[in-house]
mmCIF file with all atom_site columns, C-alpha atoms in Angstrom:
data_model
loop_
_atom_site.group_PDB
_atom_site.id
_atom_site.type_symbol
_atom_site.label_atom_id
_atom_site.label_alt_id
_atom_site.label_comp_id
_atom_site.label_asym_id
_atom_site.label_entity_id
_atom_site.label_seq_id
_atom_site.pdbx_PDB_ins_code
_atom_site.Cartn_x
_atom_site.Cartn_y
_atom_site.Cartn_z
_atom_site.occupancy
_atom_site.B_iso_or_equiv
_atom_site.pdbx_formal_charge
_atom_site.auth_seq_id
_atom_site.auth_comp_id
_atom_site.auth_asym_id
_atom_site.auth_atom_id
_atom_site.pdbx_PDB_model_num
ATOM 1  C CA . LYS Z 1 1  ? -133.321 -40.613 -35.628 1.00 56.00 ? 1  LYS Z CA 1
ATOM 2  C CA . SER Z 1 2  ? -130.052 -38.187 -34.947 1.00 56.00 ? 2  SER Z CA 1
ATOM 3  C CA . CYS Z 1 3  ? -130.174 -34.748 -35.991 1.00 61.00 ? 3  CYS Z CA 1
ATOM 4  C CA . ALA Z 1 4  ? -126.263 -34.424 -35.399 1.00 55.00 ? 4  ALA Z CA 1
ATOM 5  C CA . VAL Z 1 5  ? -124.823 -32.865 -38.609 1.00 69.00 ? 5  VAL Z CA 1
ATOM 6  C CA . ASN Z 1 6  ? -121.114 -33.465 -37.777 1.00 71.00 ? 6  ASN Z CA 1
ATOM 7  C CA . GLU Z 1 7  ? -118.701 -35.704 -35.469 1.00 72.00 ? 7  GLU Z CA 1
ATOM 8  C CA . GLU Z 1 8  ? -118.822 -32.947 -32.968 1.00 67.00 ? 8  GLU Z CA 1
ATOM 9  C CA . ASP Z 1 9  ? -122.478 -32.794 -32.855 1.00 62.00 ? 9  ASP Z CA 1
ATOM 10 C CA . LYS Z 1 10 ? -123.103 -36.623 -32.805 1.00 65.00 ? 10 LYS Z CA 1
ATOM 11 C CA . ALA Z 1 11 ? -120.296 -36.604 -29.864 1.00 61.00 ? 11 ALA Z CA 1
ATOM 12 C CA . LYS Z 1 12 ? -122.340 -34.296 -27.745 1.00 61.00 ? 12 LYS Z CA 1
ATOM 13 C CA . GLU Z 1 13 ? -125.695 -36.056 -28.494 1.00 63.00 ? 13 GLU Z CA 1
ATOM 14 C CA . GLY Z 1 14 ? -124.277 -39.342 -27.324 1.00 59.00 ? 14 GLY Z CA 1
ATOM 15 C CA . ALA Z 1 15 ? -122.781 -37.700 -24.241 1.00 56.00 ? 15 ALA Z CA 1
ATOM 16 C CA . ARG Z 1 16 ? -126.324 -36.280 -23.459 1.00 60.00 ? 16 ARG Z CA 1
ATOM 17 C CA . ARG Z 1 17 ? -128.143 -39.621 -24.061 1.00 63.00 ? 17 ARG Z CA 1
ATOM 18 C CA . LYS Z 1 18 ? -125.166 -41.272 -21.657 1.00 64.00 ? 18 LYS Z CA 1
ATOM 19 C CA . VAL Z 1 19 ? -126.236 -38.658 -18.768 1.00 59.00 ? 19 VAL Z CA 1
ATOM 20 C CA . LEU Z 1 20 ? -130.220 -39.331 -19.244 1.00 61.00 ? 20 LEU Z CA 1
ATOM 21 C CA . ALA Z 1 21 ? -129.818 -43.200 -19.247 1.00 65.00 ? 21 ALA Z CA 1
ATOM 22 C CA . GLU Z 1 22 ? -127.437 -43.051 -16.281 1.00 67.00 ? 22 GLU Z CA 1
ATOM 23 C CA . GLY Z 1 23 ? -130.166 -40.426 -14.129 1.00 70.00 ? 23 GLY Z CA 1
ATOM 24 C CA . LEU Z 1 24 ? -132.787 -42.835 -15.631 1.00 78.00 ? 24 LEU Z CA 1
ATOM 25 C CA . ALA Z 1 25 ? -131.468 -45.930 -14.112 1.00 83.00 ? 25 ALA Z CA 1
ATOM 26 C CA . TYR Z 1 26 ? -130.895 -44.404 -10.538 1.00 85.00 ? 26 TYR Z CA 1
ATOM 27 C CA . GLU Z 1 27 ? -134.651 -42.986 -10.573 1.00 87.00 ? 27 GLU Z CA 1
ATOM 28 C CA . ASP Z 1 28 ? -135.992 -46.458 -11.496 1.00 88.00 ? 28 ASP Z CA 1
ATOM 29 C CA . ALA Z 1 29 ? -134.490 -48.090 -8.904  1.00 88.00 ? 29 ALA Z CA 1
ATOM 30 C CA . ARG Z 1 30 ? -135.202 -45.499 -6.256  1.00 90.00 ? 30 ARG Z CA 1
ATOM 31 C CA . LYS Z 1 31 ? -138.919 -45.851 -7.499  1.00 92.00 ? 31 LYS Z CA 1
ATOM 32 C CA . LEU Z 1 32 ? -138.962 -49.719 -6.868  1.00 91.00 ? 32 LEU Z CA 1
ATOM 33 C CA . TYR Z 1 33 ? -136.980 -49.086 -3.288  1.00 91.00 ? 33 TYR Z CA 1
ATOM 34 C CA . ASP Z 1 34 ? -139.671 -46.577 -2.458  1.00 93.00 ? 34 ASP Z CA 1
ATOM 35 C CA . GLU Z 1 35 ? -142.552 -48.931 -3.625  1.00 94.00 ? 35 GLU Z CA 1
ATOM 36 C CA . ALA Z 1 36 ? -140.850 -52.050 -1.595  1.00 92.00 ? 36 ALA Z CA 1
ATOM 37 C CA . GLU Z 1 37 ? -140.853 -49.804 1.360   1.00 91.00 ? 37 GLU Z CA 1
ATOM 38 C CA . LYS Z 1 38 ? -144.549 -49.067 1.340   1.00 94.00 ? 38 LYS Z CA 1
ATOM 39 C CA . MET Z 1 39 ? -145.492 -52.595 1.032   1.00 94.00 ? 39 MET Z CA 1
ATOM 40 C CA . PRO Z 1 40 ? -146.774 -55.104 3.701   1.00 95.00 ? 40 PRO Z CA 1
ATOM 41 C CA . PRO Z 1 41 ? -144.294 -57.677 4.495   1.00 92.00 ? 41 PRO Z CA 1
ATOM 42 C CA . GLY Z 1 42 ? -144.784 -61.000 2.157   1.00 93.00 ? 42 GLY Z CA 1
ATOM 43 C CA . PRO Z 1 43 ? -143.466 -62.297 -1.028  1.00 94.00 ? 43 PRO Z CA 1
ATOM 44 C CA . GLU Z 1 44 ? -144.506 -59.434 -2.998  1.00 94.00 ? 44 GLU Z CA 1
ATOM 45 C CA . ARG Z 1 45 ? -142.386 -57.063 -0.981  1.00 93.00 ? 45 ARG Z CA 1
ATOM 46 C CA . ASP Z 1 46 ? -139.558 -59.481 -1.148  1.00 92.00 ? 46 ASP Z CA 1
ATOM 47 C CA . LYS Z 1 47 ? -139.381 -59.486 -4.823  1.00 92.00 ? 47 LYS Z CA 1
ATOM 48 C CA . LYS Z 1 48 ? -139.759 -56.015 -5.024  1.00 91.00 ? 48 LYS Z CA 1
ATOM 49 C CA . TRP Z 1 49 ? -136.744 -55.761 -2.497  1.00 90.00 ? 49 TRP Z CA 1
ATOM 50 C CA . ARG Z 1 50 ? -135.106 -58.015 -4.922  1.00 90.00 ? 50 ARG Z CA 1
ATOM 51 C CA . GLU Z 1 51 ? -135.723 -55.733 -8.378  1.00 89.00 ? 51 GLU Z CA 1
ATOM 52 C CA . ALA Z 1 52 ? -134.909 -52.750 -6.716  1.00 89.00 ? 52 ALA Z CA 1
ATOM 53 C CA . ALA Z 1 53 ? -131.583 -54.353 -5.700  1.00 89.00 ? 53 ALA Z CA 1
ATOM 54 C CA . ALA Z 1 54 ? -130.745 -55.565 -8.797  1.00 88.00 ? 54 ALA Z CA 1
ATOM 55 C CA . LEU Z 1 55 ? -131.457 -52.127 -10.446 1.00 86.00 ? 55 LEU Z CA 1
ATOM 56 C CA . TYR Z 1 56 ? -129.109 -50.111 -8.134  1.00 87.00 ? 56 TYR Z CA 1
ATOM 57 C CA . LYS Z 1 57 ? -126.472 -53.126 -8.854  1.00 88.00 ? 57 LYS Z CA 1
ATOM 58 C CA . ALA Z 1 58 ? -127.150 -52.140 -12.541 1.00 86.00 ? 58 ALA Z CA 1
ATOM 59 C CA . ALA Z 1 59 ? -127.128 -48.227 -12.051 1.00 85.00 ? 59 ALA Z CA 1
ATOM 60 C CA . LEU Z 1 60 ? -123.805 -48.264 -9.981  1.00 87.00 ? 60 LEU Z CA 1
ATOM 61 C CA . GLU Z 1 61 ? -122.085 -50.539 -12.718 1.00 86.00 ? 61 GLU Z CA 1
ATOM 62 C CA . LEU Z 1 62 ? -123.549 -48.221 -15.478 1.00 82.00 ? 62 LEU Z CA 1
ATOM 63 C CA . ALA Z 1 63 ? -122.213 -45.065 -13.743 1.00 83.00 ? 63 ALA Z CA 1
ATOM 64 C CA . PRO Z 1 64 ? -120.551 -45.390 -10.605 1.00 86.00 ? 64 PRO Z CA 1
ATOM 65 C CA . SER Z 1 65 ? -119.718 -41.847 -10.519 1.00 85.00 ? 65 SER Z CA 1
ATOM 66 C CA . ASN Z 1 66 ? -123.177 -40.705 -10.818 1.00 83.00 ? 66 ASN Z CA 1
ATOM 67 C CA . GLU Z 1 67 ? -124.421 -38.058 -7.631  1.00 85.00 ? 67 GLU Z CA 1
ATOM 68 C CA . GLY Z 1 68 ? -126.701 -41.000 -6.944  1.00 85.00 ? 68 GLY Z CA 1
ATOM 69 C CA . ALA Z 1 69 ? -124.133 -43.451 -6.418  1.00 87.00 ? 69 ALA Z CA 1
ATOM 70 C CA . PRO Z 1 70 ? -123.654 -43.372 -2.642  1.00 89.00 ? 70 PRO Z CA 1
ATOM 71 C CA . GLU Z 1 71 ? -127.393 -43.711 -2.118  1.00 86.00 ? 71 GLU Z CA 1
ATOM 72 C CA . ALA Z 1 72 ? -127.802 -46.156 -4.600  1.00 86.00 ? 72 ALA Z CA 1
ATOM 73 C CA . ALA Z 1 73 ? -124.964 -48.265 -2.740  1.00 87.00 ? 73 ALA Z CA 1
ATOM 74 C CA . MET Z 1 74 ? -126.751 -48.121 0.481   1.00 87.00 ? 74 MET Z CA 1
ATOM 75 C CA . ASN Z 1 75 ? -130.336 -48.283 -0.340  1.00 85.00 ? 75 ASN Z CA 1
ATOM 76 C CA . GLY Z 1 76 ? -129.118 -51.574 -2.729  1.00 83.00 ? 76 GLY Z CA 1
ATOM 77 C CA . ALA Z 1 77 ? -127.302 -53.255 0.095   1.00 82.00 ? 77 ALA Z CA 1
ATOM 78 C CA . PHE Z 1 78 ? -130.333 -52.714 2.383   1.00 76.00 ? 78 PHE Z CA 1
ATOM 79 C CA . ALA Z 1 79 ? -132.996 -53.836 -0.155  1.00 69.00 ? 79 ALA Z CA 1
ATOM 80 C CA . PRO Z 1 80 ? -131.946 -57.515 0.230   1.00 61.00 ? 80 PRO Z CA 1
ATOM 81 C CA . ALA Z 1 81 ? -131.979 -57.235 4.141   1.00 58.00 ? 81 ALA Z CA 1
ATOM 82 C CA . GLY Z 1 82 ? -135.635 -56.443 3.713   1.00 49.00 ? 82 GLY Z CA 1
ATOM 83 C CA . ALA Z 1 83 ? -136.376 -59.622 1.734   1.00 52.00 ? 83 ALA Z CA 1
#
């Protein structure tokens, strides 16, 4: 439930939530990427690479100007190559 009491507070709260969601999207993708990188070759690793690539794509679509975007673009492109 929102604690905002006026339109300005509501706008600020919405902006904070958006920034948080964007950051989490990149963090989640990086976590999967790191997990896949440490796994031995095989179908489970391939699956993890695809999951990481999909999350990177979603993060880039959600927030293309996020500071994590360049890394996400490179890692997202690399991840399927590992599959």
